[in-house]
Short mmCIF file of C-alpha atoms and ligand atoms in Angstrom, two decimals:
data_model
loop_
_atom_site.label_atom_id
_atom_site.label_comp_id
_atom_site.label_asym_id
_atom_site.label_seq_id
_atom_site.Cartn_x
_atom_site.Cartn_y
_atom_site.Cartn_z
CA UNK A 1 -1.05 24.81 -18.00
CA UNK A 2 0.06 21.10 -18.51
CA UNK A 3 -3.23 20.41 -16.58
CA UNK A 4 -5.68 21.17 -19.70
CA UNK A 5 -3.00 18.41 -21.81
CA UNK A 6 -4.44 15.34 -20.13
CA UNK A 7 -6.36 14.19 -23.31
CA UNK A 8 -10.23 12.18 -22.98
CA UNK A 9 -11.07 9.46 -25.11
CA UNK A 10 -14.54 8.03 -23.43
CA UNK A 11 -15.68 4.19 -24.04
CA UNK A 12 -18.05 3.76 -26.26
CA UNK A 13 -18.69 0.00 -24.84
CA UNK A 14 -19.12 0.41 -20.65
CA UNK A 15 -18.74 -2.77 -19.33
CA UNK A 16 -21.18 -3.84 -16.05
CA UNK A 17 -20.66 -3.46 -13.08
CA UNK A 18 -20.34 -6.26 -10.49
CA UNK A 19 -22.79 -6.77 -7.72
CA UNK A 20 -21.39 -4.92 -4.44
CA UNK A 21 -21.73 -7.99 -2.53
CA UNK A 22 -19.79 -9.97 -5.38
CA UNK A 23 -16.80 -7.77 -5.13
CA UNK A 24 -13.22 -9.14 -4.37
CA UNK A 25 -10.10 -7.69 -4.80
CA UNK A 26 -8.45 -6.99 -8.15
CA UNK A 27 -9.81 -8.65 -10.75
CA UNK A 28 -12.15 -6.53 -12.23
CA UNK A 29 -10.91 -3.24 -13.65
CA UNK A 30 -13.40 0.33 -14.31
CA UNK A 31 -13.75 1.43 -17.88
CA UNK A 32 -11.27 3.76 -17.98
CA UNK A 33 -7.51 4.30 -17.49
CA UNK A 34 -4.85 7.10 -17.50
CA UNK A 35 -1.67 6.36 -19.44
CA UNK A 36 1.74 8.82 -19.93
CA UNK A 37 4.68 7.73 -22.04
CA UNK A 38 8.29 8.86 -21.57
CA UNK A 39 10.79 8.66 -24.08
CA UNK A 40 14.74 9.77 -23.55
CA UNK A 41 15.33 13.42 -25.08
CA UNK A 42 11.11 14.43 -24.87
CA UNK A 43 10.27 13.65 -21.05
CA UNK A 44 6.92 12.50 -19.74
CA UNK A 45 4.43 13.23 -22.52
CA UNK A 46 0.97 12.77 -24.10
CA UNK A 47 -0.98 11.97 -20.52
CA UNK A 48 -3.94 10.97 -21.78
CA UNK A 49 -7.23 8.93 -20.00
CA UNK A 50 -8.47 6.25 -22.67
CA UNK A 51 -10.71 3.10 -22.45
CA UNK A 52 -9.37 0.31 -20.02
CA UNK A 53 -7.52 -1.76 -22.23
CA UNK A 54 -4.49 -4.44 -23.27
CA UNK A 55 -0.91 -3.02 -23.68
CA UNK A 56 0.69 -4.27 -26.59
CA UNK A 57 4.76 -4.05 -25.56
CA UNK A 58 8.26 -5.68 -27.41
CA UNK A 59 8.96 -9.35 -25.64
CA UNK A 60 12.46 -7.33 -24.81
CA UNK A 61 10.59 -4.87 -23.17
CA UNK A 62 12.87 -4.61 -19.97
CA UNK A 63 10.66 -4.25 -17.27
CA UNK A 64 10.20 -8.68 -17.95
CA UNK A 65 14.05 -8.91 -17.82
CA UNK A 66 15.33 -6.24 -15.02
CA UNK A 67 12.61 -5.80 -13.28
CA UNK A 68 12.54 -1.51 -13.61
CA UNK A 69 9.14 -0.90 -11.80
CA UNK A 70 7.39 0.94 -9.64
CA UNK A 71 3.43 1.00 -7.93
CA UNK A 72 1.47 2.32 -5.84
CA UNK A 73 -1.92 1.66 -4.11
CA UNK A 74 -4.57 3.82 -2.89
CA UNK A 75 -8.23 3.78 -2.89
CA UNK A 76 -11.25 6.54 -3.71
CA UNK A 77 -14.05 6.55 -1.17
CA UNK A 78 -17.71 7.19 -1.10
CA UNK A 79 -18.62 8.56 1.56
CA UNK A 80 -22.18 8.57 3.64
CA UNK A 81 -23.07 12.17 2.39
CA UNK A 82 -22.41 10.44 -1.64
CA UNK A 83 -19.17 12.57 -2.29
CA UNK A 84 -16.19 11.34 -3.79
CA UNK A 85 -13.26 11.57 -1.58
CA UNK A 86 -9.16 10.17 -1.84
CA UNK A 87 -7.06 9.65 0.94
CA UNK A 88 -4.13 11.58 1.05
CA UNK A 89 -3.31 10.98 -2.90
CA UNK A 90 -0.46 13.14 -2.73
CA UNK A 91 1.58 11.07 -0.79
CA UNK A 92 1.07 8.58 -3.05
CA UNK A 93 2.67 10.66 -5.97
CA UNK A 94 5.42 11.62 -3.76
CA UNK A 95 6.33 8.57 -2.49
CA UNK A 96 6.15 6.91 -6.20
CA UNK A 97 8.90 9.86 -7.46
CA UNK A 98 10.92 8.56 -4.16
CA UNK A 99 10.71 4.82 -5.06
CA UNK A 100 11.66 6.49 -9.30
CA UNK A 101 14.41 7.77 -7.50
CA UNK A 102 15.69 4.24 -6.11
CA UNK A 103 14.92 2.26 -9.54
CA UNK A 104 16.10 5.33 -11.65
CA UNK A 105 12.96 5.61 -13.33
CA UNK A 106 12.39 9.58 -14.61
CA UNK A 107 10.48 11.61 -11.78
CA UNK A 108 6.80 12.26 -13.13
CA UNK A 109 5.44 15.52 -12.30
CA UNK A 110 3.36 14.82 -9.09
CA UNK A 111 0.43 17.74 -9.56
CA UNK A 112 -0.26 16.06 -13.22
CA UNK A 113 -0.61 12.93 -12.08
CA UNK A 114 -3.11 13.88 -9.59
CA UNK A 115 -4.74 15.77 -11.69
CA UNK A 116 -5.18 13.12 -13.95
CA UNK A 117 -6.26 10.66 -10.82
CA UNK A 118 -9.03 13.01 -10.11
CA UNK A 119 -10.28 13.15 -13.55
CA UNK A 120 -10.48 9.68 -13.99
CA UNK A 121 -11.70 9.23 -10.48
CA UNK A 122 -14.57 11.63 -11.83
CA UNK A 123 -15.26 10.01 -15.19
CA UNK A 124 -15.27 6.12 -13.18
CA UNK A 125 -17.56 7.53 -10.38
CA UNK A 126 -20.08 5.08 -10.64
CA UNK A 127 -17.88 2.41 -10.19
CA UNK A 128 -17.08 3.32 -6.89
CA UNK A 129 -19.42 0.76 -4.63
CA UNK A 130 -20.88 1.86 -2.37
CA UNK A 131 -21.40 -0.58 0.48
CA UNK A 132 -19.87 -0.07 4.07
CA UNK A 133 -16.38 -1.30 3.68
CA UNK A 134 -15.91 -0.82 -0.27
CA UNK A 135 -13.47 1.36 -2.06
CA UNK A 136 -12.66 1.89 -5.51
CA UNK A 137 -8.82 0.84 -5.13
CA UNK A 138 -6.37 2.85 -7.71
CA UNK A 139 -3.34 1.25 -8.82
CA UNK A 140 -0.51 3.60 -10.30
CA UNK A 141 2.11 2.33 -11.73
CA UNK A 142 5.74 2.86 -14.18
CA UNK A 143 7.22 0.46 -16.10
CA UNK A 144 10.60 0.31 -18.03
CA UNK A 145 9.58 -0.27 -21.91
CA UNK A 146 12.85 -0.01 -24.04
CA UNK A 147 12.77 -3.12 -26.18
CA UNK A 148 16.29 -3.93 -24.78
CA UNK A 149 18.27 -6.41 -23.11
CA UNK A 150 21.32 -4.66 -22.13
CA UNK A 151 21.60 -3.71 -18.42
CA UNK A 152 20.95 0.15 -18.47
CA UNK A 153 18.25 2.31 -16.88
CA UNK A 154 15.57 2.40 -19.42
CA UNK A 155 14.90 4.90 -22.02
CA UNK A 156 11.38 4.39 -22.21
CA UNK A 157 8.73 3.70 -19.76
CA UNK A 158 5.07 4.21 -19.47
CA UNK A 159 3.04 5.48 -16.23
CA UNK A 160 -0.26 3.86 -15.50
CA UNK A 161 -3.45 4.26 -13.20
CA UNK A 162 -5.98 1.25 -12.77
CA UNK A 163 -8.80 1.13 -11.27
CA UNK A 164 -10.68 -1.79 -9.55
CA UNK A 165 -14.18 -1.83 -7.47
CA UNK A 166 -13.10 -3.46 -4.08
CA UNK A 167 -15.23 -5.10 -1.64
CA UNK A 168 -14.94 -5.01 2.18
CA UNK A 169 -11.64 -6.34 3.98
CA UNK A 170 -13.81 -7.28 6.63
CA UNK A 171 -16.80 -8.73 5.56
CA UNK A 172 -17.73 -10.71 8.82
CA UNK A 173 -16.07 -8.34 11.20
CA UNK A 174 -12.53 -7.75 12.21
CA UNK A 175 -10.41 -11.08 12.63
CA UNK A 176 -7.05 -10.90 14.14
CA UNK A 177 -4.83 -13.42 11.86
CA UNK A 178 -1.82 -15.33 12.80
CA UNK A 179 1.82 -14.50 12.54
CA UNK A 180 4.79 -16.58 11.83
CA UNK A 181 8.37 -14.94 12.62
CA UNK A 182 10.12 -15.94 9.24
CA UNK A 183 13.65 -16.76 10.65
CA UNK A 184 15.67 -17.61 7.08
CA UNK A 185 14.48 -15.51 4.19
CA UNK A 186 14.10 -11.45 4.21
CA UNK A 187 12.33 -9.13 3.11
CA UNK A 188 14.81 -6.41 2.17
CA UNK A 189 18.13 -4.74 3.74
CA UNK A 190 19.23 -1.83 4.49
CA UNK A 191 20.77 -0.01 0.97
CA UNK A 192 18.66 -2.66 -0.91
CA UNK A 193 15.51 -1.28 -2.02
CA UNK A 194 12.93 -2.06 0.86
CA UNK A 195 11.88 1.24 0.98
CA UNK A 196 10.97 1.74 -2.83
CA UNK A 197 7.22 0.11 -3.56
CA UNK A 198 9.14 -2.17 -6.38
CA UNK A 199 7.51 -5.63 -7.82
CA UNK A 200 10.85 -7.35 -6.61
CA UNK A 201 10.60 -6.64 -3.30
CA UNK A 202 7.33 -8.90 -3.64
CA UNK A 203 8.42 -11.12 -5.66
CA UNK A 204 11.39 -11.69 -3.05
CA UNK A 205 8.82 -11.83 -0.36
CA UNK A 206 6.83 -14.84 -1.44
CA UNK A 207 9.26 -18.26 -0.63
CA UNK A 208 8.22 -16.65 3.18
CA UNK A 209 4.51 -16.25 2.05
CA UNK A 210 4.76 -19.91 0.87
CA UNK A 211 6.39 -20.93 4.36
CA UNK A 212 3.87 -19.27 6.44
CA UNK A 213 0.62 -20.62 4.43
CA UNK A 214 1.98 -23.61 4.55
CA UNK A 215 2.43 -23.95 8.93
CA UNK A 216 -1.16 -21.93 8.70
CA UNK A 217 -0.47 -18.77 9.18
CA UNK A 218 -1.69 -15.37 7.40
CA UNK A 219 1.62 -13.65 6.81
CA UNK A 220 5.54 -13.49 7.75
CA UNK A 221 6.74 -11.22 10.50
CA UNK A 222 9.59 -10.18 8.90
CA UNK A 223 12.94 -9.05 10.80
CA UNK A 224 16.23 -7.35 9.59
CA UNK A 225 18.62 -8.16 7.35
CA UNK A 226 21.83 -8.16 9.17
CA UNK A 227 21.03 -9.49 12.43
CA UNK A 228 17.85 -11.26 11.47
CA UNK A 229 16.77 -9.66 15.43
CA UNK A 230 14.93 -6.51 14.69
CA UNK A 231 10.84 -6.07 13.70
CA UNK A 232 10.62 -4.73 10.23
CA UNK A 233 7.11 -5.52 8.61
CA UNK A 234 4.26 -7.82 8.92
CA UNK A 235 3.74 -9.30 4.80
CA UNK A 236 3.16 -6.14 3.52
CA UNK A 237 1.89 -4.07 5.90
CA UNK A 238 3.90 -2.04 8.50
CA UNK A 239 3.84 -3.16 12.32
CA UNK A 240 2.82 -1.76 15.58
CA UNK A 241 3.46 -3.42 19.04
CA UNK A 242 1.61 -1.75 22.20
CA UNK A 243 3.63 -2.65 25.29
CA UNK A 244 2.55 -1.15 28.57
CA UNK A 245 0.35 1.49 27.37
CA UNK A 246 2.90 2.88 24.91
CA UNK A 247 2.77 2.17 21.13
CA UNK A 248 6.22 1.11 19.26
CA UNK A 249 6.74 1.10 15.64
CA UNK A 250 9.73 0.18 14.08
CA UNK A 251 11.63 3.55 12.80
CA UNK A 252 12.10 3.96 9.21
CA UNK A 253 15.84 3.05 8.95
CA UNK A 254 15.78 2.31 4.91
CA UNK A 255 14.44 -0.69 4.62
CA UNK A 256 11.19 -0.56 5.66
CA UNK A 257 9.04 0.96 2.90
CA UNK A 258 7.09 4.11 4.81
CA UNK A 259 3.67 3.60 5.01
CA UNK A 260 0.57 6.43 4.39
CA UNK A 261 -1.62 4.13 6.78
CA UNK A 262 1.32 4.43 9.29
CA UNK A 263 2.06 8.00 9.25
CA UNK A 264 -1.36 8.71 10.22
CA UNK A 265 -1.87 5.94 12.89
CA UNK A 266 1.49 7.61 14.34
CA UNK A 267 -0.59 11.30 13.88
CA UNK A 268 -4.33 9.61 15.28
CA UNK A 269 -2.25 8.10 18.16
CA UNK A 270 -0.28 11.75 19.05
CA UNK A 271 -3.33 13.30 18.79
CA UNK A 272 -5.01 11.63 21.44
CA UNK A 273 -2.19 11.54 23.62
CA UNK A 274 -1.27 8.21 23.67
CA UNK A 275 2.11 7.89 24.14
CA UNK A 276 3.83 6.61 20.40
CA UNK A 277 7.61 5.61 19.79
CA UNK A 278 9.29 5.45 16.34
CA UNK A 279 12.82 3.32 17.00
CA UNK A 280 14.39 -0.11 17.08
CA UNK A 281 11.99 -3.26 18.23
CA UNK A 282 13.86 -6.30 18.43
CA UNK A 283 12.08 -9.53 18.55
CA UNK A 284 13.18 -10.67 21.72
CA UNK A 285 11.45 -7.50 23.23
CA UNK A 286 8.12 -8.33 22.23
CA UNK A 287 8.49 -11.88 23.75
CA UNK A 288 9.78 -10.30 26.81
CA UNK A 289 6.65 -7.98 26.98
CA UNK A 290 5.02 -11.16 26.35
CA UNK A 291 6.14 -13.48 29.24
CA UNK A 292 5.90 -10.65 31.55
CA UNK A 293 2.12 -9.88 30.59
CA UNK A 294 2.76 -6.42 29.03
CA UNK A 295 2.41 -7.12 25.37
CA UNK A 296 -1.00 -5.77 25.05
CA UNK A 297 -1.85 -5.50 21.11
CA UNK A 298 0.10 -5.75 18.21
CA UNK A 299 -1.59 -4.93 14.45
CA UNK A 300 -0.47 -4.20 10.99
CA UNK A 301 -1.27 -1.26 9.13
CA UNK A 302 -1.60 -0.61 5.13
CA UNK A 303 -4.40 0.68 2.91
CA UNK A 304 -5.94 -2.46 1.79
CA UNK A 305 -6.93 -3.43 6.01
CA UNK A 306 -6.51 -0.56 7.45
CA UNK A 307 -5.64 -2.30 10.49
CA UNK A 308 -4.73 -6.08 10.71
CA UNK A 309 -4.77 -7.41 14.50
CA UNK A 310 -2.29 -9.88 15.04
CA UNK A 311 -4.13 -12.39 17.15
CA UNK A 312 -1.01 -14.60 17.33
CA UNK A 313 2.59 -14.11 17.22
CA UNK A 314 4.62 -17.78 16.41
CA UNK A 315 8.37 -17.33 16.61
CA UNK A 316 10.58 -20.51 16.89
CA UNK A 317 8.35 -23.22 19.32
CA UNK A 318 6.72 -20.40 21.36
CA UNK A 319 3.33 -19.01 20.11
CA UNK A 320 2.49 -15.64 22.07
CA UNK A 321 -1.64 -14.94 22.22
CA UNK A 322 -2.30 -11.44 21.90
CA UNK A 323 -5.20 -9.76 23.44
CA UNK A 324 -6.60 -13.31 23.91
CA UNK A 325 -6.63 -13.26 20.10
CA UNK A 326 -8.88 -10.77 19.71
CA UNK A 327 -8.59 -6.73 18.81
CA UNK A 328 -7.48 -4.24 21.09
CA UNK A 329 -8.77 -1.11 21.88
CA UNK A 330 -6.72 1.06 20.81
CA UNK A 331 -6.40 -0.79 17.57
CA UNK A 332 -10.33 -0.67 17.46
CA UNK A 333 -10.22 3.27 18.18
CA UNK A 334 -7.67 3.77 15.02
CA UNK A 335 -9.36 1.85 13.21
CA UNK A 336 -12.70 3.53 14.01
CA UNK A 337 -11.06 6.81 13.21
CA UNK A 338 -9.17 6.22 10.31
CA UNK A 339 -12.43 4.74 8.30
CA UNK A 340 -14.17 7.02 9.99
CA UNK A 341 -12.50 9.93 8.41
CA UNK A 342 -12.47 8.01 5.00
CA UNK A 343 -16.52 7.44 5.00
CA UNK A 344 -17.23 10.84 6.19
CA UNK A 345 -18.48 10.53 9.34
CA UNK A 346 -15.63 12.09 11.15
CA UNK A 347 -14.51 15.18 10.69
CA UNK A 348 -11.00 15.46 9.26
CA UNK A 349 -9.06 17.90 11.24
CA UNK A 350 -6.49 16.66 10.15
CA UNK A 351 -6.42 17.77 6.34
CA UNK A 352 -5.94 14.57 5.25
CA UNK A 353 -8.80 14.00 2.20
CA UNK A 354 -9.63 15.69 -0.65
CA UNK A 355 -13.24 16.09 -2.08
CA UNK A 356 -13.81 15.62 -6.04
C1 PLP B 401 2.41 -0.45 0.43
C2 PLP B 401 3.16 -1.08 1.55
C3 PLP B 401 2.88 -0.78 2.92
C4 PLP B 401 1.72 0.06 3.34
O1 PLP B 401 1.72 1.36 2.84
P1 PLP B 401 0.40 2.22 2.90
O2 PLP B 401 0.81 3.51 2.28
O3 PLP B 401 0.02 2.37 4.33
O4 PLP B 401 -0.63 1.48 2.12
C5 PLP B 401 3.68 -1.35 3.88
N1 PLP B 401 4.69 -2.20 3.57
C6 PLP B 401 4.97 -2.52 2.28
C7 PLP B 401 6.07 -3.46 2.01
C8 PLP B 401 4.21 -1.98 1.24
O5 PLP B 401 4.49 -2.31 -0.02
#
């Protein structure tokens, strides 16, 4: 029923396409976007897709002032056999009415909104490259609206999807990166909202970013907020550690925001047996499986990489080589299946992707 409301207005001015091997990350957007208002008293309403185009919003608006927002990120595949496939899109939606929940933003209704991803999946097909590696990456997204600037949950916002042609994380093969242990800022705490995919959390994470560039590393290992001891996330990616043949992730204790990549590494990984453990990781574990030779791979997981070796781990003056800084096999074999399963050429028991 609500399905047949989403509303088509096609461009009549399609821009061009970028070269696949010109293709970075994010800057380019496809010609189309969906776009669903909410107003106090009506609901969500008028889902519509329309031309990509500029917003034109009240300088109050309080998503600048209060930060009310919420995203998510996801990507549409091609695969060898030329169909149009998503990954999991559904956890997407319900993870986005999860992270609503935290920011009390108004639940959208998940089916519509994948409705209206696959529809505008469908009319931006040929922007999806098509290059080993590339994705079309969608980016939905709420924001708060009200031209206010009283502190109050909103009473208008507007839901989003973008779309942007992305080329390969990998272009010269798979490179672990390097790791700094951030030891003064966090990420998030427990109660905060680490577990909601919310601009602030970003915007908190960058002073760390900054630190970490800076001493020439890629990202921040980042550890709790109360006893700044436990592993929590890697930037923004969640974190595995494999010490003596068995896998460790940090559990999901509320502020660590629950990744799609790392619910199906943890599936992948039970499914071939490999021994996995969700639960507590301190830091001075991992350099205790380092000193005594049993720390044998540790990678970060999130849509963009997939997988994200850590080829070294630098925490106060001692830097720990991993895998003699290169990537470990069972990191290889997830990532192998995992992109595998996303191009088509494995089979997805697993019931994971769904065909447009
Ligand atoms: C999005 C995100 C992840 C990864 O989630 P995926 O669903 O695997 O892409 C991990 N950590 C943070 C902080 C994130 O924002």
């Amino acid at each position: 029923m609500k399905m047949s409301e989403i509303k088509i207005e096609l461009t009549t001015n399609p821009k061009e396409k970028p070269a696949v091997d010109q293709l970075g990350f994010g800057q380019v957007f496809t010609d189309h976007m969906f776009i669903m208002d909410y107003t106090e008293g009506q609901g969500w309403h008028d889902p519509r897709i329309i031309p990509y185009q500029p917003l034109s919003l009240e300088p109050s608006s309080m998503v600048f002032h209060y930060g009310q927002s919420v995203f998510e990120g996801l990507k549409a595949y091609l695969t060898v056999n030329n169909e149009t496939l998503l990954f999991r899109p559904d956890r997407n939606f319900n993870r986005l009415n999860n992270s609503n929940d935290r920011l009390v933003i108004p639940a959208i209704d998940e089916e519509l909104a994948l409705e209206g991803l696959k529809k505008l999946v469908t009319i931006d097909r040929e922007w999806i490259p098509n290059a080993p590696g590339t994705s079309l990456y969608v980016r939905p997204f709420i924001i708060a609206t009200e031209p206010h600037l009283g502190v109050h949950p909103a009473k208008n916002y507007l839901f989003m999807i973008i779309m942007s042609p992305s080329g390969s994380y990998y272009k010269g093969g798979i490179n672990p990166v390097k790791i700094m242990v951030e030891q003064q800022f966090v990420r998030a705490v427990v109660g905060g909202t680490g577990e909601a995919k919310t601009g602030g959390n970003y915007a908190s994470a960058l002073k760390g970013q900054e630190i970490a560039d800076r001493e020439g590393y890629a990202q921040t290992l980042w550890l709790d907020g109360k006893e700044n001891r436990y592993i929590e996330e890697v930037g923004s990616m969640n974190i595995f550690f494999k010490i003596n043949g068995t896998v460790i992730t940090p559990a999901l204790n509320g502020s660590i925001l629950p990744g799609i990549t790392r619910d199906s590494m943890i599936q992948v990984l039970k499914s071939k047996n490999i021994p996995v453990e969700e639960r507590l990781i301190s830091i001075d574990e991992v350099v205790e499986a380092y000193q005594n030779g049993t720390l044998e791979e540790a990678f970060g997981t999130g849509t963009a990489a997939v997988i994200s070796p850590v080829g070294e781990l630098k925490w106060r003056d001692e830097k720990m080589i991993i895998n003699n800084g290169e990537i470990g096999e069972v990191s290889q074999m997830l990532y192998d299946t995992l992109t595998g399963i996303q191009n088509g050429t494995i089979e997805d028991t697993f019931g994971w992707t769904i065909k447009l």
